[in-house]
Coordinates of C-alpha atoms and ligand atoms in Angstrom, one line a residue:
X1 CA 57.0 -28.6 34.4
X2 CA 54.7 -25.6 34.9
X3 CA 55.6 -23.0 37.6
X4 CA 52.6 -23.8 39.7
X5 CA 53.9 -27.4 40.3
X6 CA 57.3 -26.1 41.6
X7 CA 58.1 -26.3 45.2
X8 CA 59.4 -22.8 45.7
X9 CA 61.9 -22.6 48.6
X10 CA 63.8 -19.6 47.3
X11 CA 62.2 -17.2 49.8
X12 CA 59.2 -16.5 51.9
X13 CA 58.7 -13.4 49.8
X14 CA 57.2 -15.7 47.1
X15 CA 54.0 -16.3 49.1
X16 CA 50.9 -15.2 47.4
X17 CA 48.0 -13.2 49.1
X18 CA 45.5 -15.6 50.6
X19 CA 41.8 -15.7 49.4
X20 CA 40.8 -13.6 52.4
X21 CA 43.4 -11.0 51.5
X22 CA 42.2 -10.9 47.9
X23 CA 38.6 -10.2 49.2
X24 CA 39.7 -7.6 51.6
X25 CA 41.7 -5.9 48.9
X26 CA 38.7 -5.8 46.6
X27 CA 36.5 -4.3 49.3
X28 CA 39.0 -1.9 50.9
X29 CA 38.0 1.6 51.8
X30 CA 40.5 3.9 50.3
X31 CA 41.6 7.6 50.1
X32 CA 44.7 9.6 49.2
X33 CA 47.4 8.5 51.6
X34 CA 49.7 11.3 50.8
X35 CA 47.0 13.6 52.3
X36 CA 46.8 11.1 55.2
X37 CA 43.2 10.2 54.1
X38 CA 43.4 6.5 53.4
X39 CA 41.4 5.0 56.3
X40 CA 42.7 1.5 55.7
X41 CA 46.4 2.6 55.7
X42 CA 45.7 4.7 58.8
X43 CA 44.2 1.6 60.5
X44 CA 47.1 -0.6 59.6
X45 CA 49.6 2.0 60.9
X46 CA 47.7 2.3 64.2
X47 CA 47.4 -1.5 64.5
X48 CA 51.1 -2.0 63.8
X49 CA 52.1 0.7 66.4
X50 CA 49.8 -1.0 68.9
X51 CA 51.2 -4.5 68.4
X52 CA 54.8 -3.2 68.6
X53 CA 54.1 -0.9 71.6
X54 CA 55.4 2.1 69.7
X55 CA 53.8 5.6 69.4
X56 CA 53.4 5.5 65.6
X57 CA 54.1 3.5 62.5
X58 CA 54.4 4.3 58.8
X59 CA 53.5 2.0 55.9
X60 CA 56.2 1.7 53.3
X61 CA 56.4 -0.3 50.1
X62 CA 59.5 -2.4 51.0
X63 CA 61.7 -3.5 53.8
X64 CA 64.6 -1.8 52.1
X65 CA 62.8 1.5 52.1
X66 CA 61.9 1.0 55.7
X67 CA 65.5 0.4 56.7
X68 CA 66.7 3.3 54.6
X69 CA 64.3 5.7 56.3
X70 CA 65.2 4.4 59.7
X71 CA 69.0 4.8 59.2
X72 CA 68.4 8.3 58.0
X73 CA 66.3 9.1 61.0
X74 CA 68.9 7.9 63.4
X75 CA 72.1 9.2 61.9
X76 CA 73.9 12.3 60.6
X77 CA 76.0 12.4 57.4
X78 CA 79.5 11.1 57.9
X79 CA 78.7 8.8 60.8
X80 CA 79.3 5.1 61.1
X81 CA 76.6 2.4 61.4
X82 CA 77.6 -0.8 63.2
X83 CA 75.9 -3.8 61.7
X84 CA 76.5 -7.6 61.6
X85 CA 78.8 -8.6 58.7
X86 CA 76.2 -10.6 56.9
X87 CA 73.4 -8.2 57.5
X88 CA 70.8 -7.1 54.9
X89 CA 71.4 -3.4 55.4
X90 CA 75.1 -3.9 54.6
X91 CA 75.0 -6.5 51.9
X92 CA 71.7 -6.3 50.0
X93 CA 70.4 -2.8 50.0
X94 CA 72.6 -1.3 47.2
X95 CA 74.7 0.8 49.6
X96 CA 71.7 2.8 50.7
X97 CA 73.5 3.5 54.0
X98 CA 76.0 5.5 52.0
X99 CA 73.8 6.7 49.2
X100 CA 70.9 8.1 51.2
X101 CA 72.3 8.7 54.7
X102 CA 76.0 9.4 53.9
X103 CA 77.1 6.8 56.4
X104 CA 79.8 4.2 56.4
X105 CA 79.0 0.7 57.5
X106 CA 81.2 -0.8 60.2
X107 CA 80.5 -4.5 59.8
X108 CA 81.0 -6.8 62.8
X109 CA 81.4 -10.5 62.3
X110 CA 79.6 -13.0 64.5
X111 CA 79.3 -16.8 64.5
X112 CA 75.6 -16.9 64.7
X113 CA 74.2 -13.6 63.4
X114 CA 73.6 -12.4 67.0
X115 CA 75.5 -9.2 67.8
X116 CA 76.4 -9.0 71.5
X117 CA 77.6 -5.9 73.3
X118 CA 81.2 -7.4 73.7
X119 CA 81.5 -7.5 69.9
X120 CA 79.8 -4.1 69.3
X121 CA 81.8 -2.3 72.0
X122 CA 85.1 -2.8 70.3
X123 CA 83.9 -1.0 67.2
X124 CA 82.2 2.0 68.8
X125 CA 84.0 5.2 68.0
X126 CA 83.9 8.7 69.4
X127 CA 84.5 11.5 66.9
X128 CA 88.2 12.3 66.6
X129 CA 90.4 14.2 64.1
X130 CA 90.9 10.9 62.1
X131 CA 87.8 8.9 62.8
X132 CA 84.1 9.2 62.2
X133 CA 81.9 8.7 65.1
X134 CA 79.3 5.8 65.5
X135 CA 75.7 7.0 65.1
X136 CA 73.7 3.8 65.1
X137 CA 73.7 0.1 65.7
X138 CA 71.5 -2.1 63.5
X139 CA 70.3 -5.5 64.8
X140 CA 68.8 -8.0 62.4
X141 CA 66.3 -10.4 64.1
X142 CA 65.8 -13.0 62.8
X143 CA 69.1 -12.9 61.0
X144 CA 68.5 -13.9 57.4
X145 CA 72.0 -15.0 56.1
X146 CA 73.0 -16.5 59.4
X147 CA 70.1 -19.0 58.8
X148 CA 67.2 -17.3 60.5
X149 CA 68.8 -17.3 63.9
X150 CA 67.1 -15.4 66.7
X151 CA 68.5 -12.6 69.0
X152 CA 67.1 -13.3 72.5
X153 CA 65.3 -10.6 74.4
X154 CA 68.0 -10.3 77.0
X155 CA 70.7 -9.6 74.3
X156 CA 68.5 -7.1 72.6
X157 CA 67.8 -5.3 76.0
X158 CA 71.5 -5.3 76.9
X159 CA 72.6 -3.9 73.6
X160 CA 70.0 -1.2 73.7
X161 CA 70.6 -0.2 77.3
X162 CA 74.4 0.1 76.8
X163 CA 74.0 1.9 73.5
X164 CA 71.6 4.4 75.0
X165 CA 74.0 5.0 77.9
X166 CA 76.6 6.3 75.5
X167 CA 74.1 8.2 73.3
X168 CA 73.8 5.7 70.4
X169 CA 70.6 4.7 68.7
X170 CA 69.5 1.2 67.8
X171 CA 67.4 0.2 64.8
X172 CA 65.9 -3.2 64.6
X173 CA 65.7 -4.8 61.1
X174 CA 62.8 -7.0 62.1
X175 CA 61.9 -8.1 58.6
X176 CA 61.0 -11.4 60.2
X177 CA 60.4 -10.2 63.8
X178 CA 57.3 -12.3 64.2
X179 CA 59.3 -15.5 63.4
X180 CA 61.6 -14.5 66.2
X181 CA 58.8 -13.9 68.6
X182 CA 57.2 -17.2 67.8
X183 CA 60.5 -19.0 68.4
X184 CA 61.0 -17.3 71.7
X185 CA 57.3 -17.7 72.6
X186 CA 57.1 -14.1 73.6
X187 CA 55.1 -11.0 72.8
X188 CA 56.7 -9.2 69.9
X189 CA 56.4 -6.0 72.0
X190 CA 59.0 -7.3 74.5
X191 CA 61.4 -8.0 71.7
X192 CA 61.3 -4.5 70.2
X193 CA 60.6 -2.5 73.4
X194 CA 64.1 -0.9 73.7
X195 CA 64.8 -0.3 70.0
X196 CA 64.5 3.3 68.8
X197 CA 63.1 2.3 65.5
X198 CA 61.8 -1.0 64.1
X199 CA 61.1 -2.2 60.6
X200 CA 59.1 -5.4 59.8
X201 CA 57.8 -6.9 56.6
X202 CA 54.2 -7.9 55.8
X203 CA 55.3 -9.4 52.5
X204 CA 57.4 -12.3 53.7
X205 CA 56.1 -15.1 55.8
X206 CA 52.9 -13.1 56.6
X207 CA 51.8 -13.5 52.9
X208 CA 50.8 -9.9 52.1
X209 CA 51.6 -9.0 48.5
X210 CA 53.5 -5.8 49.3
X211 CA 54.5 -3.7 52.2
X212 CA 56.5 -3.1 55.4
X213 CA 56.2 -0.9 58.4
X214 CA 58.6 1.4 60.2
X215 CA 57.7 2.2 63.8
X216 CA 59.1 4.6 66.5
X217 CA 58.1 7.8 68.2
X218 CA 55.4 10.0 66.7
X219 CA 58.0 12.7 66.1
X220 CA 60.3 10.3 64.2
X221 CA 57.4 8.9 62.1
X222 CA 56.4 12.5 61.1
X223 CA 60.0 12.9 59.7
X224 CA 59.9 9.4 58.2
X225 CA 56.8 10.4 56.2
X226 CA 58.9 13.1 54.5
X227 CA 61.8 10.7 53.7
X228 CA 59.3 8.2 52.3
X229 CA 58.0 10.9 49.9
X230 CA 61.6 11.8 48.9
X231 CA 62.3 8.2 48.1
X232 CA 59.2 8.0 45.9
X233 CA 57.2 6.0 48.4
X234 CA 54.2 8.4 48.7
X235 CA 51.5 6.0 47.6
X236 CA 47.9 7.2 47.0
X237 CA 45.0 4.7 47.4
X238 CA 47.3 2.3 49.1
X239 CA 44.4 1.0 51.2
X240 CA 44.1 -1.9 48.7
X241 CA 47.5 -3.1 49.9
X242 CA 47.0 -2.2 53.6
X243 CA 43.8 -4.3 53.6
X244 CA 45.9 -7.4 52.9
X245 CA 48.5 -6.1 55.4
X246 CA 45.9 -6.0 58.2
X247 CA 45.1 -9.7 57.7
X248 CA 48.8 -10.4 57.5
X249 CA 49.3 -8.7 60.8
X250 CA 46.3 -9.9 62.7
X251 CA 46.1 -13.5 61.5
X252 CA 49.3 -14.8 60.0
X253 CA 51.9 -14.7 62.9
X254 CA 49.9 -17.5 64.6
X255 CA 50.8 -20.0 61.9
X256 CA 54.5 -19.3 61.6
X257 CA 55.3 -22.2 64.0
X258 CA 54.2 -24.5 61.2
X259 CA 56.9 -23.1 58.9
X260 CA 59.4 -23.5 61.6
X261 CA 58.4 -27.2 62.0
X262 CA 58.8 -27.7 58.3
X263 CA 62.3 -26.1 58.3
X264 CA 63.3 -28.4 61.1
X265 CA 62.0 -31.3 59.2
X266 CA 64.0 -30.4 56.1
X267 CA 67.1 -29.6 58.2
X268 CA 66.9 -33.0 60.0
X269 CA 66.7 -34.7 56.6
X270 CA 69.5 -32.7 55.1
X271 CA 71.8 -33.5 58.0
X272 CA 71.5 -37.2 57.2
X273 CA 72.6 -36.8 53.6
X274 CA 76.3 -37.6 53.2
X275 CA 78.2 -34.5 52.0
X276 CA 75.7 -31.9 53.3
X277 CA 76.3 -29.8 56.4
X278 CA 74.2 -27.2 58.2
X279 CA 76.5 -24.7 59.9
X280 CA 73.9 -23.0 62.1
X281 CA 71.1 -23.6 64.6
X282 CA 67.7 -24.0 62.8
X283 CA 65.4 -21.9 64.9
X284 CA 62.9 -20.4 62.4
X285 CA 62.0 -20.8 58.7
X286 CA 65.4 -20.5 57.1
X287 CA 68.0 -23.3 56.5
X288 CA 71.4 -22.6 54.9
X289 CA 73.2 -25.8 53.9
X290 CA 76.7 -26.4 52.7
X291 CA 77.0 -28.9 49.8
X292 CA 80.8 -29.0 49.5
X293 CA 81.0 -32.7 50.5
X294 CA 78.7 -33.7 47.6
X295 CA 81.4 -32.5 45.1
X296 CA 78.8 -30.2 43.5
X297 CA 79.1 -26.4 43.4
X298 CA 76.0 -24.7 44.9
X299 CA 74.9 -23.3 41.5
X300 CA 75.0 -26.8 40.0
X301 CA 73.2 -28.2 43.0
X302 CA 70.5 -25.6 42.5
X303 CA 70.2 -26.4 38.8
X304 CA 69.8 -30.1 39.5
X305 CA 67.1 -29.4 42.1
X306 CA 65.3 -27.2 39.6
X307 CA 65.2 -30.1 37.2
X308 CA 63.4 -32.1 39.9
X309 CA 60.9 -29.3 40.5
X310 CA 62.4 -27.7 43.6
X311 CA 63.5 -24.1 43.6
X312 CA 66.3 -23.2 46.0
X313 CA 69.0 -20.5 45.4
X314 CA 72.7 -20.6 46.1
X315 CA 74.0 -18.0 48.6
X316 CA 77.6 -18.4 47.6
X317 CA 79.8 -21.0 45.8
X318 CA 79.2 -23.7 48.4
X319 CA 75.9 -23.1 50.2
X320 CA 72.2 -22.8 49.4
X321 CA 69.4 -21.2 51.3
X322 CA 65.9 -22.6 51.7
X323 CA 62.9 -20.9 53.3
X324 CA 59.6 -22.6 54.4
X325 CA 56.4 -20.6 54.2
X326 CA 52.6 -20.6 53.9
X327 CA 52.7 -21.9 50.3
X328 CA 54.7 -25.1 50.9
X329 CA 53.1 -27.8 53.1
X330 CA 54.6 -30.8 54.8
X331 CA 54.0 -33.0 51.7
X332 CA 55.9 -30.5 49.6
X333 CA 58.7 -30.6 52.1
X334 CA 58.8 -34.4 51.9
X335 CA 59.1 -34.2 48.1
X336 CA 61.8 -31.6 48.4
X337 CA 63.7 -33.8 50.9
X338 CA 63.6 -36.6 48.3
X339 CA 65.0 -34.2 45.7
X340 CA 67.8 -33.1 47.9
X341 CA 68.8 -36.6 48.6
X342 CA 68.6 -37.6 44.9
X343 CA 70.7 -34.6 43.8
X344 CA 73.3 -35.2 46.6
X345 CA 73.6 -38.9 45.6
X346 CA 73.5 -37.9 42.0
X347 CA 70.7 -40.2 41.1
Ligands
TLP401 N1 65.2 -10.3 52.0 C1 65.1 -11.0 50.8 C2 66.3 -10.7 49.9 O1 66.5 -9.4 49.7 C3 67.5 -11.4 50.4 C4 64.9 -12.5 51.0 O2 64.5 -13.2 50.1 O3 65.2 -12.9 52.2 N2 65.8 -7.1 55.9 C5 65.9 -8.4 55.8 C6 66.4 -9.2 57.0 C7 65.5 -9.1 54.7 O4 65.6 -10.4 54.6 C8 65.0 -8.4 53.6 C9 64.6 -9.1 52.3 C10 64.9 -7.0 53.7 C11 65.3 -6.4 54.9 C12 64.3 -6.1 52.6 O5 63.0 -6.3 52.3 P1 62.5 -5.9 50.8 O6 62.8 -7.1 49.9 O7 61.0 -5.8 51.0 O8 63.1 -4.7 50.4

């Protein structure tokens, strides 16, 4: 089976640039962005800041670099960073909290990926002769490994207000913040308003080939530019990427509801298959499902799906994660649903 025939549910990062993006990339006006002279990058940064309601934004190659820069901006060496126990900054960024910012993660478990002030408060530390102080709280919205769950606006506001009252900063890992805004049917601005810094990705459900943005105050973004250069992220004629990013930002959030509908369709199907369990609310484009009851390990389940043309990765010994996106339509989801059923029933 050739790769193009596969139904790829491993991530929304697998989305390819749309034909309109390809055209915009070919025609992009460019300049040297390290000199601040790439007009397309400058436009993308202004547009992102405007959409988020922040003073300024900075184009970075990846979400990991965006989070890394934001943590550095908001902390001092030797501080602790409170984050959800399954969060991306803690588990999937190669210890960059420690490596680049010299901070220790203070992971806080939650049932649904939503960190509430009651959970956070218990872990906030003032500096003492034995204990490092807390510098930053990271909220992940949507929460990837909790199954794309959404932190509501009120929770976000409450966490930010109480954190600010005691001098703590809040960074929002909003890799999929537009999915959260679509689910809540709100303006993304409201959702990020109180966060000190925000990172979001263009290269996931929004289909751009590369790129993320970090946003915050103009002063913070001026410092962020230096950290980006230190990390090797000073790109030159990056306007070819930003051109695709502008289309991602302006046109793609509107279609995310379709991905959410497809995820719900798959989740409803999975729930009816004996031996499969979905341990979380399905609110956006991510479904994590437990296959323990089928008697198959997650890796084996994934291999058998692959043999049927469906790509879906295990997240641990017993669960797999699927993501819906622009490059899988309802018909693909129907075929995937049949494959899940056949694998679970071992036919
Ligand atoms: N997530 C990827 C993998 O790294 C797991 C995926 O396939 O979902 N924050 C969140 C919440 C993310 O989900 C990701 C990527 C990132 C940050 C990092 O973005 P990149 O991959 O651009 O460094």
